[in-house]
Amino acid sequence: MNYEFGFYVFMLAAFLGFELIRKVSPLLHTPLMSLTNAIASISVVGAIILTGEQGGSTLSRVLGFVAVVSATTNLVSGYLITDRMLKMFKKREPGKK
Amino acid sequence: MTFEIYQPLYILAAFFFIFGLKSMSSPATARRGVFSAELGMLIAVVSTLMRHEVISYEWIIIGLLVGTVIGIPIAVLMPMTAVPQRTAISQACGALASALIGTAEFYKGQHGFTVGALMLETLLGFLTVTASVMAWGKLQEFLPGRPITFKGQNIVNLGVLGVAVAFAVAMVVSPANSFLYPYFVGLALIFGVLLIIPIGGADMPTVIALLNSYSGLSSCAMGFALDNKLLIIAGALDGSSGFILSIIMCRAMNRSFTNVLFGGFGQVQTSAGKQEARPVRSASPEEAAGILADSRSVVIIPGYGMAVAQAQHKIRELHDVLTKRGVDVKFAIHPVAGRMPGHMNVLLAEADVPYDKLIEMEDINGEMAMTDVSLIVGANDIVNPAAENDPKSPIAGMPILDAYKSRTVMVIKRGMSPGFAGIDNELYYMDKTLMLFGDAKSFVASLVKEVGANHD
């Protein structure tokens, strides 16, 4: 039984999340949401296992494949647009530091 | 338990996720943070491919490629004004993945606690799918942005959720009840729709943050079902971040969580019937430009209207010409301006406004009384003094930007229609207020021209 251990991990990670996010300046809230949205695509891990597993049923392969596609869409677009946004945050016009 | 290389690599991936979020605290390190989170994800994907139970790769590779091919254009072509919509639709994709995985796991015939975790995963996953699609429709204006309410709505909503939970419990208790699963999925999907229809367009910042939290928690539940700590950590980080952002948004509107979710805000329009036409002062671009050019300090207050009119680039030009004349120009950002937390900051950053010119509400309100002109572009409720003066107003108690304290107030607006909340704005009728009627983008463009023209 690993569930108990899982709950400890969950609790600590949730606290850590609260503390980290509270410190983010409101200036960056949109890129932050975009980034956490991209991190949510970690479900791609489950999707890969499901799709590539030996002895999987057709159902689980089909569902797994669709899950890989949609999680990857989330992942790629999430990371790229976050970076695109952050590239635009500049302090001052160049040369006028 | 036999050792596999993915185990230490998952820990490394979790480290990079945490480090990435930590780096988001400052704009100077934020890009490094994204890079770190990308690295974490890459490690997670590659090490998963190396797990011994993963034996066939062709469909995985095809899936990864297809997802990438869909994802890249979404990220590259999406205009910055549409970022809230993109987040919503991307959330729907992520939640769909998680819900489908949960479904497949369920049909493998799991028992006990694992079924419980899968139920939570699929419930949150499926409801986030439809809720995100609904939110996307409202943001994209396929669907009416105003709240849709009906009598007994909350009872219906809770009823649907209650039945879904009861089905889930029945399936946890006995595998013989697994024929209920399709109905359970249907109820979760319906609940997602019901959850969003009573929520108005202006409350979307809160909703998007909350849905982010749900999809994170769904991944987290998957982590419990698959006994995968990396999923638990990433999901928990996500869940807590979405949750805290939605609390921040609620606080910025002085409303409780339940009020946003069950409030059906915006029904107050009924009281707008007794509106008599009251006199306002309006001004032409020439007059307004003259006042702006002769002032010492200007505070620009953008709202969602600026995003709709795509006026951010013209506003930056106005900032430039005024700054050149020695006018002190700042931007006042209300926490809920726009359709996503921090939406205005991104749009102004896109237009090359330096981010140290973007001032948060608490910091700028003290300066408002010393400001010559506050120029309001497409904002309404966030500057409505009724929030402070009228305890009966639907937005009473909501912190506002104190534009009314500045010496002159200018409001760029299409017409006299009330804002989202359907409440009249006292600010427009004040003696020191000038209404500048017109499209935000073209009006600001003519202000730029006029200010530039009378520089001698």
Coordinates of C-alpha atoms in Angstrom, one line a residue:
Chain A
M1 CA 0.0 0.0 0.0
N2 CA 1.6 3.2 -1.2
Y3 CA -1.4 5.4 -0.8
E4 CA -0.4 6.8 2.5
F5 CA 2.9 7.8 1.1
G6 CA 1.1 9.4 -1.9
F7 CA -1.0 11.6 0.4
Y8 CA 2.1 12.9 2.1
V9 CA 3.6 13.7 -1.3
F10 CA 0.3 15.4 -2.3
M11 CA 0.1 17.5 0.9
L12 CA 3.7 18.7 0.7
A13 CA 3.4 19.5 -3.0
A14 CA 0.1 21.4 -2.5
F15 CA 1.7 23.5 0.2
L16 CA 4.7 24.2 -1.9
G17 CA 2.4 25.2 -4.7
F18 CA 0.5 27.7 -2.5
E19 CA 3.7 29.2 -1.3
L20 CA 5.3 29.5 -4.7
I21 CA 2.3 30.9 -6.4
R22 CA 1.6 33.5 -3.7
K23 CA 4.9 35.1 -4.4
V24 CA 4.3 35.5 -8.2
S25 CA 3.7 39.1 -9.1
P26 CA 0.3 39.8 -10.6
L27 CA 2.2 41.1 -13.6
L28 CA 2.9 37.5 -14.5
H29 CA -0.4 35.9 -13.7
T30 CA -1.3 35.2 -17.3
P31 CA 2.0 33.5 -18.2
L32 CA 1.9 31.7 -14.9
M33 CA -1.5 30.2 -15.7
S34 CA -0.3 29.3 -19.1
L35 CA 2.7 27.5 -17.6
T36 CA 0.7 25.6 -15.0
N37 CA -1.7 24.7 -17.8
A38 CA 1.2 23.3 -19.7
I39 CA 2.5 21.4 -16.6
A40 CA -1.0 19.8 -16.3
S41 CA -0.2 18.0 -19.5
I42 CA 2.0 15.7 -17.4
S43 CA -0.9 13.4 -17.9
V44 CA 0.9 12.6 -21.2
V45 CA 3.0 10.2 -19.0
G46 CA -0.1 8.1 -18.2
A47 CA -1.2 8.3 -21.8
I48 CA 2.2 7.0 -23.1
I49 CA 2.1 4.0 -20.7
L50 CA -1.4 3.2 -21.6
T51 CA -0.7 3.3 -25.4
G52 CA 2.5 1.4 -25.3
E53 CA 1.7 -1.2 -22.7
Q54 CA 2.0 -4.8 -23.5
G55 CA -1.3 -6.7 -23.5
G56 CA -3.4 -3.6 -23.7
S57 CA -6.9 -3.9 -25.1
T58 CA -8.0 -2.1 -28.3
L59 CA -10.1 0.2 -26.2
S60 CA -7.2 1.2 -24.0
R61 CA -4.9 1.7 -27.0
V62 CA -7.4 3.9 -28.8
L63 CA -8.2 6.0 -25.7
G64 CA -4.4 6.1 -24.9
F65 CA -3.7 7.4 -28.4
V66 CA -6.3 10.1 -28.3
A67 CA -5.0 11.0 -24.8
V68 CA -1.4 11.3 -26.2
V69 CA -2.6 13.6 -29.0
S70 CA -4.6 15.9 -26.8
A71 CA -2.0 16.0 -23.9
T72 CA 0.7 16.8 -26.4
T73 CA -1.4 19.5 -28.0
N74 CA -1.8 21.0 -24.5
L75 CA 1.9 20.6 -23.8
V76 CA 3.4 22.0 -26.9
S77 CA 1.0 25.0 -27.3
G78 CA 1.2 25.7 -23.6
Y79 CA 4.9 25.9 -23.4
L80 CA 5.4 27.8 -26.6
I81 CA 2.9 30.5 -25.9
T82 CA 4.2 31.0 -22.4
D83 CA 7.6 31.6 -23.8
R84 CA 6.2 33.9 -26.5
M85 CA 4.5 35.9 -23.8
L86 CA 7.5 36.2 -21.5
K87 CA 9.7 37.3 -24.4
M88 CA 7.6 40.4 -24.6
F89 CA 8.1 41.5 -21.0
K90 CA 10.9 44.0 -21.2
K91 CA 12.0 46.5 -18.7
R92 CA 12.9 49.5 -20.9
E93 CA 13.7 50.2 -24.4
P94 CA 17.2 48.8 -25.2
G95 CA 20.0 51.2 -24.5
K96 CA 18.1 53.1 -21.8
K97 CA 18.8 50.8 -18.9
Chain B
M1 CA 10.6 -3.4 -6.3
T2 CA 13.1 -3.6 -9.1
F3 CA 15.1 -0.5 -9.9
E4 CA 14.4 1.3 -13.1
I5 CA 16.1 4.3 -14.5
Y6 CA 12.8 6.3 -14.8
Q7 CA 12.5 6.5 -11.0
P8 CA 15.4 8.9 -10.3
L9 CA 14.6 10.7 -13.5
Y10 CA 11.0 11.4 -12.3
I11 CA 12.4 13.0 -9.2
L12 CA 14.6 15.2 -11.4
A13 CA 11.6 16.1 -13.5
A14 CA 9.6 17.1 -10.3
F15 CA 12.6 19.2 -9.3
F16 CA 12.6 21.1 -12.6
F17 CA 8.8 21.7 -12.3
I18 CA 9.2 23.2 -8.9
F19 CA 12.2 25.2 -9.8
G20 CA 10.3 26.5 -12.9
L21 CA 7.4 27.7 -10.9
K22 CA 9.7 29.3 -8.4
S23 CA 11.5 31.3 -11.2
M24 CA 8.1 32.7 -12.2
S25 CA 8.2 35.1 -9.2
S26 CA 10.1 37.7 -11.2
P27 CA 9.9 38.8 -14.8
A28 CA 13.7 38.7 -14.9
T29 CA 13.9 35.0 -14.3
A30 CA 10.6 33.9 -15.7
R31 CA 11.9 32.7 -19.1
R32 CA 14.4 30.5 -17.3
G33 CA 11.5 29.1 -15.4
V34 CA 9.7 28.1 -18.5
F35 CA 12.8 26.5 -19.8
S36 CA 13.2 24.6 -16.6
A37 CA 9.6 23.4 -16.7
E38 CA 10.1 22.4 -20.4
L39 CA 13.2 20.4 -19.4
G40 CA 11.2 18.7 -16.6
M41 CA 8.5 17.7 -19.1
L42 CA 11.1 16.4 -21.6
I43 CA 12.7 14.3 -18.9
A44 CA 9.3 13.0 -17.8
V45 CA 8.3 12.0 -21.4
V46 CA 11.7 10.4 -22.3
S47 CA 12.0 8.5 -19.1
T48 CA 8.4 7.2 -19.5
L49 CA 9.3 5.9 -22.9
M50 CA 12.1 4.0 -21.3
R51 CA 9.9 2.2 -18.8
H52 CA 9.9 -1.5 -19.3
E53 CA 6.2 -1.9 -19.6
V54 CA 6.2 0.4 -22.6
I55 CA 6.9 -1.9 -25.5
S56 CA 5.3 -0.6 -28.6
Y57 CA 6.2 2.8 -29.8
E58 CA 4.6 3.5 -33.2
W59 CA 1.3 4.9 -31.9
I60 CA 3.0 6.9 -29.2
I61 CA 5.3 8.5 -31.7
I62 CA 2.4 9.3 -34.1
G63 CA 0.4 10.7 -31.2
L64 CA 3.3 12.9 -30.0
L65 CA 3.8 14.1 -33.6
V66 CA 0.1 14.8 -34.3
G67 CA -0.2 16.7 -31.0
T68 CA 2.9 18.8 -31.8
V69 CA 1.6 19.6 -35.3
I70 CA -1.7 20.8 -33.8
G71 CA 0.0 22.6 -30.9
I72 CA 2.6 24.7 -32.7
P73 CA 0.3 26.7 -34.9
I74 CA -2.0 27.3 -31.9
A75 CA 0.8 28.8 -30.0
V76 CA 2.5 30.7 -32.8
L77 CA -0.6 32.2 -34.5
M78 CA -2.7 32.9 -31.6
P79 CA -3.1 36.7 -31.1
M80 CA -2.3 37.9 -27.5
T81 CA -5.9 39.1 -27.1
A82 CA -7.0 35.5 -27.4
V83 CA -4.8 34.1 -24.7
P84 CA -7.7 33.4 -22.4
Q85 CA -9.5 31.4 -25.0
R86 CA -6.4 29.5 -25.8
T87 CA -5.9 28.6 -22.2
A88 CA -9.5 27.4 -22.0
I89 CA -9.3 25.2 -25.0
S90 CA -5.8 23.8 -24.0
Q91 CA -7.2 23.0 -20.6
A92 CA -10.0 21.1 -22.3
C93 CA -7.4 19.0 -24.2
G94 CA -5.4 18.3 -21.0
A95 CA -8.5 17.3 -19.1
L96 CA -9.7 15.1 -21.9
A97 CA -6.4 13.2 -21.8
S98 CA -6.7 12.7 -18.1
A99 CA -10.3 11.6 -18.3
L100 CA -9.7 9.1 -21.1
I101 CA -6.8 7.5 -19.3
G102 CA -9.0 7.2 -16.3
T103 CA -11.7 5.5 -18.4
A104 CA -9.2 3.0 -19.9
E105 CA -7.9 2.2 -16.4
F106 CA -11.4 1.7 -15.1
Y107 CA -12.2 -0.8 -17.8
K108 CA -9.1 -2.8 -16.9
G109 CA -11.1 -3.8 -13.9
Q110 CA -9.5 -2.1 -10.9
H111 CA -10.5 -2.5 -7.3
G112 CA -11.1 -0.5 -4.1
F113 CA -9.1 2.6 -3.6
T114 CA -7.8 2.7 -7.2
V115 CA -11.4 2.9 -8.4
G116 CA -12.1 5.7 -6.0
A117 CA -9.1 7.6 -7.4
L118 CA -10.2 6.9 -11.0
M119 CA -13.7 8.2 -10.2
L120 CA -12.3 11.4 -8.9
E121 CA -9.9 11.7 -11.9
T122 CA -12.6 11.1 -14.5
L123 CA -15.2 13.2 -12.8
L124 CA -12.9 16.2 -12.6
G125 CA -11.5 15.4 -16.1
F126 CA -14.8 15.2 -17.9
L127 CA -16.4 18.1 -16.2
T128 CA -13.4 20.3 -16.9
V129 CA -13.6 19.3 -20.6
T130 CA -17.1 20.6 -21.1
A131 CA -16.7 23.5 -18.7
S132 CA -13.5 24.6 -20.5
V133 CA -15.3 24.4 -23.9
M134 CA -18.1 26.4 -22.5
A135 CA -15.7 29.0 -21.1
W136 CA -14.0 29.1 -24.5
G137 CA -17.3 29.6 -26.2
K138 CA -18.1 32.5 -23.9
L139 CA -14.7 34.1 -24.4
Q140 CA -14.9 33.7 -28.1
E141 CA -18.4 35.0 -28.0
F142 CA -19.9 32.0 -29.7
L143 CA -22.1 31.8 -26.7
P144 CA -23.8 34.7 -25.0
G145 CA -21.4 36.2 -22.3
R146 CA -24.2 37.1 -20.0
P147 CA -25.2 34.6 -17.3
I148 CA -27.9 32.2 -18.2
T149 CA -30.0 31.4 -15.1
F150 CA -33.2 29.6 -14.4
K151 CA -35.3 28.9 -11.4
G152 CA -33.9 26.2 -9.1
Q153 CA -30.6 26.1 -11.0
N154 CA -28.5 25.5 -8.0
I155 CA -30.7 22.6 -6.9
V156 CA -30.5 21.1 -10.4
N157 CA -26.7 21.5 -10.4
L158 CA -26.2 20.0 -7.0
G159 CA -28.6 17.2 -8.0
V160 CA -26.6 16.3 -11.1
L161 CA -23.4 16.3 -9.1
G162 CA -25.0 14.3 -6.3
V163 CA -26.2 11.6 -8.6
A164 CA -22.8 11.4 -10.3
V165 CA -21.1 11.0 -6.9
A166 CA -23.6 8.4 -5.8
F167 CA -22.9 6.4 -9.0
A168 CA -19.2 6.7 -8.3
V169 CA -19.6 5.4 -4.8
A170 CA -21.7 2.5 -6.1
M171 CA -18.9 1.6 -8.5
V172 CA -16.2 1.8 -5.8
V173 CA -18.3 -0.5 -3.5
S174 CA -18.9 -3.1 -6.1
P175 CA -17.4 -3.9 -9.5
A176 CA -20.9 -5.3 -10.5
N177 CA -22.1 -1.7 -10.8
S178 CA -19.6 -0.8 -13.5
F179 CA -22.5 -0.6 -16.0
L180 CA -23.2 2.8 -14.4
Y181 CA -19.9 4.2 -15.8
P182 CA -21.3 5.6 -19.1
Y183 CA -24.0 7.4 -17.2
F184 CA -21.5 8.7 -14.7
V185 CA -19.5 10.2 -17.6
G186 CA -22.6 11.7 -19.1
L187 CA -23.5 13.4 -15.8
A188 CA -20.0 14.7 -15.4
L189 CA -20.1 16.2 -18.9
I190 CA -23.5 17.8 -18.2
F191 CA -22.3 19.1 -14.9
G192 CA -19.4 20.9 -16.6
V193 CA -21.9 22.7 -18.8
L194 CA -24.3 23.6 -16.0
L195 CA -21.4 24.9 -14.0
I196 CA -20.5 27.6 -16.5
I197 CA -23.8 28.8 -18.0
P198 CA -24.7 30.9 -14.9
I199 CA -21.3 32.6 -14.9
G200 CA -20.9 35.9 -16.7
G201 CA -18.1 36.8 -19.1
A202 CA -16.4 39.1 -16.7
D203 CA -16.0 36.4 -14.1
M204 CA -14.0 34.3 -16.5
P205 CA -10.6 35.1 -14.8
T206 CA -11.8 33.2 -11.8
V207 CA -13.4 30.4 -13.7
I208 CA -10.3 29.8 -15.9
A209 CA -8.1 29.7 -12.8
L210 CA -10.5 27.3 -11.1
L211 CA -10.7 25.0 -14.1
N212 CA -6.9 25.0 -14.2
S213 CA -7.1 23.8 -10.6
Y214 CA -9.5 21.0 -11.5
S215 CA -7.5 19.6 -14.3
G216 CA -4.4 19.6 -12.0
L217 CA -6.3 17.7 -9.4
S218 CA -7.5 15.3 -12.0
S219 CA -3.9 14.5 -12.9
C220 CA -3.2 14.2 -9.2
A221 CA -5.9 11.6 -8.8
M222 CA -4.4 9.8 -11.8
G223 CA -1.2 9.7 -9.9
F224 CA -2.9 8.0 -7.0
A225 CA -4.5 5.5 -9.4
L226 CA -1.3 4.7 -11.2
D227 CA 0.9 5.0 -8.1
N228 CA 2.9 7.6 -9.9
K229 CA 4.4 10.3 -7.6
L230 CA 5.4 12.6 -10.5
L231 CA 1.8 12.9 -11.5
I232 CA 0.8 13.6 -7.9
I233 CA 3.4 16.4 -7.5
A234 CA 2.7 18.1 -10.8
G235 CA -1.0 17.8 -10.3
A236 CA -0.8 19.2 -6.8
L237 CA 1.3 22.1 -7.9
D238 CA -1.3 22.9 -10.6
G239 CA -4.3 22.3 -8.4
S240 CA -3.0 24.7 -5.7
S241 CA -1.9 27.3 -8.2
G242 CA -5.2 27.4 -9.9
F243 CA -7.0 27.5 -6.6
I244 CA -4.9 30.4 -5.2
L245 CA -5.3 32.4 -8.3
S246 CA -9.0 32.1 -8.2
I247 CA -9.0 33.2 -4.6
I248 CA -6.9 36.2 -5.5
M249 CA -9.4 37.0 -8.3
C250 CA -12.4 36.7 -5.9
R251 CA -10.7 38.9 -3.4
A252 CA -10.1 41.5 -6.1
M253 CA -13.8 41.6 -6.7
N254 CA -14.7 41.4 -3.0
R255 CA -16.9 38.4 -3.7
S256 CA -16.9 35.0 -2.2
F257 CA -16.1 31.8 -4.1
T258 CA -19.7 30.6 -3.8
N259 CA -20.9 33.9 -5.0
V260 CA -19.0 33.6 -8.3
L261 CA -20.0 30.0 -8.8
F262 CA -23.6 30.2 -7.8
G263 CA -24.3 34.0 -8.0
G264 CA -25.6 34.5 -11.4
F265 CA -24.1 37.9 -11.3
G266 CA -25.5 40.5 -13.7
Q267 CA -29.2 39.8 -13.1
V268 CA -29.4 43.4 -11.8
Q269 CA -30.1 44.7 -15.3
T270 CA -33.7 45.0 -14.3
S271 CA -33.0 48.1 -12.2
A272 CA -31.5 49.8 -15.2
G273 CA -35.0 50.5 -16.5
K274 CA -35.4 53.8 -14.7
Q275 CA -32.5 55.3 -16.4
E276 CA -33.1 58.9 -17.5
A277 CA -30.7 60.5 -19.9
R278 CA -28.4 62.6 -17.9
P279 CA -26.1 65.2 -19.3
V280 CA -22.5 64.3 -19.8
R281 CA -19.6 66.4 -21.1
S282 CA -18.0 65.0 -24.2
A283 CA -14.9 66.2 -26.0
S284 CA -13.3 65.9 -29.4
P285 CA -9.8 64.4 -29.9
E286 CA -8.3 67.9 -30.4
E287 CA -9.6 69.1 -27.0
A288 CA -8.6 65.9 -25.2
A289 CA -5.2 65.9 -26.8
G290 CA -4.6 69.5 -25.7
I291 CA -5.4 68.7 -22.1
L292 CA -3.2 65.6 -22.2
A293 CA -0.3 67.5 -23.7
D294 CA -0.4 70.2 -21.1
S295 CA -0.7 67.9 -18.1
R296 CA 2.2 66.7 -16.0
S297 CA 1.0 63.3 -15.0
V298 CA -1.3 60.9 -16.8
V299 CA -2.5 57.5 -15.6
I300 CA -3.9 55.2 -18.3
I301 CA -6.5 52.6 -17.1
P302 CA -7.0 49.8 -19.6
G303 CA -9.9 47.4 -19.5
Y304 CA -11.3 44.6 -21.6
G305 CA -12.5 47.1 -24.1
M306 CA -8.9 47.8 -25.0
A307 CA -8.4 44.2 -25.8
V308 CA -11.6 44.0 -27.9
A309 CA -10.5 47.1 -29.9
Q310 CA -6.9 45.9 -30.1
A311 CA -5.9 49.4 -29.0
Q312 CA -2.8 48.4 -27.1
H313 CA -0.3 49.4 -29.8
K314 CA -1.9 52.8 -30.3
I315 CA -1.9 53.3 -26.5
R316 CA 1.8 52.6 -26.4
E317 CA 2.3 55.3 -29.1
L318 CA 0.3 57.7 -27.0
H319 CA 2.6 56.8 -24.1
D320 CA 5.6 57.5 -26.3
V321 CA 4.5 60.9 -27.6
L322 CA 3.4 62.1 -24.1
T323 CA 6.6 60.8 -22.5
K324 CA 8.6 62.7 -25.1
R325 CA 6.9 65.9 -24.0
G326 CA 7.9 65.2 -20.5
V327 CA 4.5 64.0 -19.3
D328 CA 4.8 61.3 -16.6
V329 CA 2.7 58.4 -18.0
K330 CA 1.8 55.3 -16.0
F331 CA -0.6 52.4 -16.4
A332 CA -2.9 51.4 -13.6
I333 CA -3.7 47.7 -13.7
H334 CA -6.8 46.4 -11.8
P335 CA -6.4 42.7 -10.8
V336 CA -9.5 41.7 -12.7
A337 CA -9.2 43.9 -15.7
G338 CA -9.6 41.7 -18.8
R339 CA -10.7 38.1 -19.1
M340 CA -7.8 36.4 -17.4
P341 CA -5.6 37.1 -14.4
G342 CA -3.0 39.6 -15.6
H343 CA -4.4 39.9 -19.1
M344 CA -3.7 43.6 -19.4
N345 CA -0.1 43.2 -18.5
V346 CA 0.5 40.7 -21.4
L347 CA -1.3 42.9 -23.9
L348 CA 0.7 46.0 -22.9
A349 CA 3.9 44.0 -22.9
E350 CA 3.1 42.8 -26.4
A351 CA 2.9 46.5 -27.4
D352 CA 6.4 47.1 -25.9
V353 CA 5.3 49.0 -22.8
P354 CA 8.1 48.6 -20.3
Y355 CA 6.7 46.5 -17.4
D356 CA 7.9 48.9 -14.7
K357 CA 5.3 51.3 -16.0
L358 CA 2.5 48.9 -15.2
I359 CA 1.4 49.7 -11.6
E360 CA -0.8 47.6 -9.5
M361 CA -3.9 49.0 -7.9
E362 CA -2.7 49.3 -4.3
D363 CA 0.4 51.1 -5.4
I364 CA -1.2 53.6 -7.7
N365 CA -4.4 54.6 -5.8
G366 CA -2.3 56.7 -3.4
E367 CA -1.1 58.8 -6.3
M368 CA -4.4 59.3 -8.0
A369 CA -5.3 62.5 -6.2
M370 CA -2.0 64.1 -7.5
T371 CA -2.7 62.9 -11.1
D372 CA -3.7 65.4 -13.7
V373 CA -5.5 63.1 -16.1
S374 CA -6.7 59.6 -15.8
L375 CA -7.5 58.1 -19.2
I376 CA -9.8 55.2 -19.0
V377 CA -9.8 52.9 -22.1
G378 CA -12.5 50.3 -22.3
A379 CA -12.9 49.8 -18.5
N380 CA -16.0 50.5 -16.5
D381 CA -16.8 48.6 -13.3
I382 CA -13.3 48.7 -12.1
V383 CA -13.4 52.5 -11.9
N384 CA -17.0 52.8 -10.7
P385 CA -17.1 54.9 -7.5
A386 CA -20.5 53.2 -6.6
A387 CA -18.4 50.3 -5.3
E388 CA -17.2 52.6 -2.5
N389 CA -20.2 55.0 -2.1
D390 CA -23.3 52.9 -2.6
P391 CA -23.7 50.0 -0.3
K392 CA -26.7 48.8 -2.3
S393 CA -24.7 48.5 -5.5
P394 CA -24.0 45.0 -6.8
I395 CA -20.3 45.8 -6.9
A396 CA -20.3 47.4 -3.4
G397 CA -17.1 46.7 -1.6
M398 CA -15.1 45.8 -4.7
P399 CA -11.8 47.6 -4.6
I400 CA -11.6 50.0 -7.5
L401 CA -9.0 52.2 -9.1
D402 CA -9.7 55.7 -7.7
A403 CA -9.8 57.4 -11.1
Y404 CA -12.5 59.8 -9.8
K405 CA -9.8 61.4 -7.5
S406 CA -7.7 62.7 -10.4
R407 CA -8.1 66.3 -11.5
T408 CA -9.6 65.3 -14.9
V409 CA -11.1 62.0 -16.0
M410 CA -11.3 61.0 -19.6
V411 CA -13.3 58.0 -20.6
I412 CA -13.0 56.4 -24.1
K413 CA -16.2 54.5 -24.7
R414 CA -18.3 53.5 -27.6
G415 CA -21.6 54.8 -26.2
M416 CA -23.4 55.3 -22.9
S417 CA -24.3 51.6 -22.4
P418 CA -23.6 50.3 -18.9
G419 CA -20.8 47.9 -18.3
F420 CA -20.9 44.2 -17.7
A421 CA -22.5 44.4 -14.3
G422 CA -25.3 46.5 -15.8
I423 CA -24.8 49.3 -13.4
D424 CA -24.7 53.0 -14.2
N425 CA -21.4 54.6 -13.6
E426 CA -21.5 57.9 -11.5
L427 CA -18.0 58.7 -12.8
Y428 CA -19.4 59.6 -16.3
Y429 CA -21.6 62.4 -14.9
M430 CA -19.0 64.2 -12.8
D431 CA -18.1 67.7 -13.8
K432 CA -14.5 66.9 -14.3
T433 CA -15.2 63.9 -16.6
L434 CA -14.9 64.1 -20.4
M435 CA -16.5 61.4 -22.4
L436 CA -14.6 60.6 -25.5
F437 CA -17.0 58.7 -27.7
G438 CA -15.6 56.4 -30.4
D439 CA -13.7 53.2 -31.1
A440 CA -10.8 53.0 -28.7
K441 CA -8.2 52.2 -31.3
S442 CA -9.1 55.0 -33.8
F443 CA -9.7 57.5 -31.0
V444 CA -6.3 56.9 -29.4
A445 CA -4.8 57.1 -32.9
S446 CA -6.2 60.5 -33.4
L447 CA -5.0 61.6 -29.9
V448 CA -1.5 60.5 -30.9
K449 CA -1.7 62.6 -34.0
E450 CA -3.0 65.6 -32.2
V451 CA -0.5 65.5 -29.4
G452 CA 2.3 65.0 -32.0
A453 CA 1.0 67.9 -34.1
N454 CA 0.8 70.6 -31.4
H455 CA 4.3 70.0 -30.0
D456 CA 5.4 73.5 -30.8

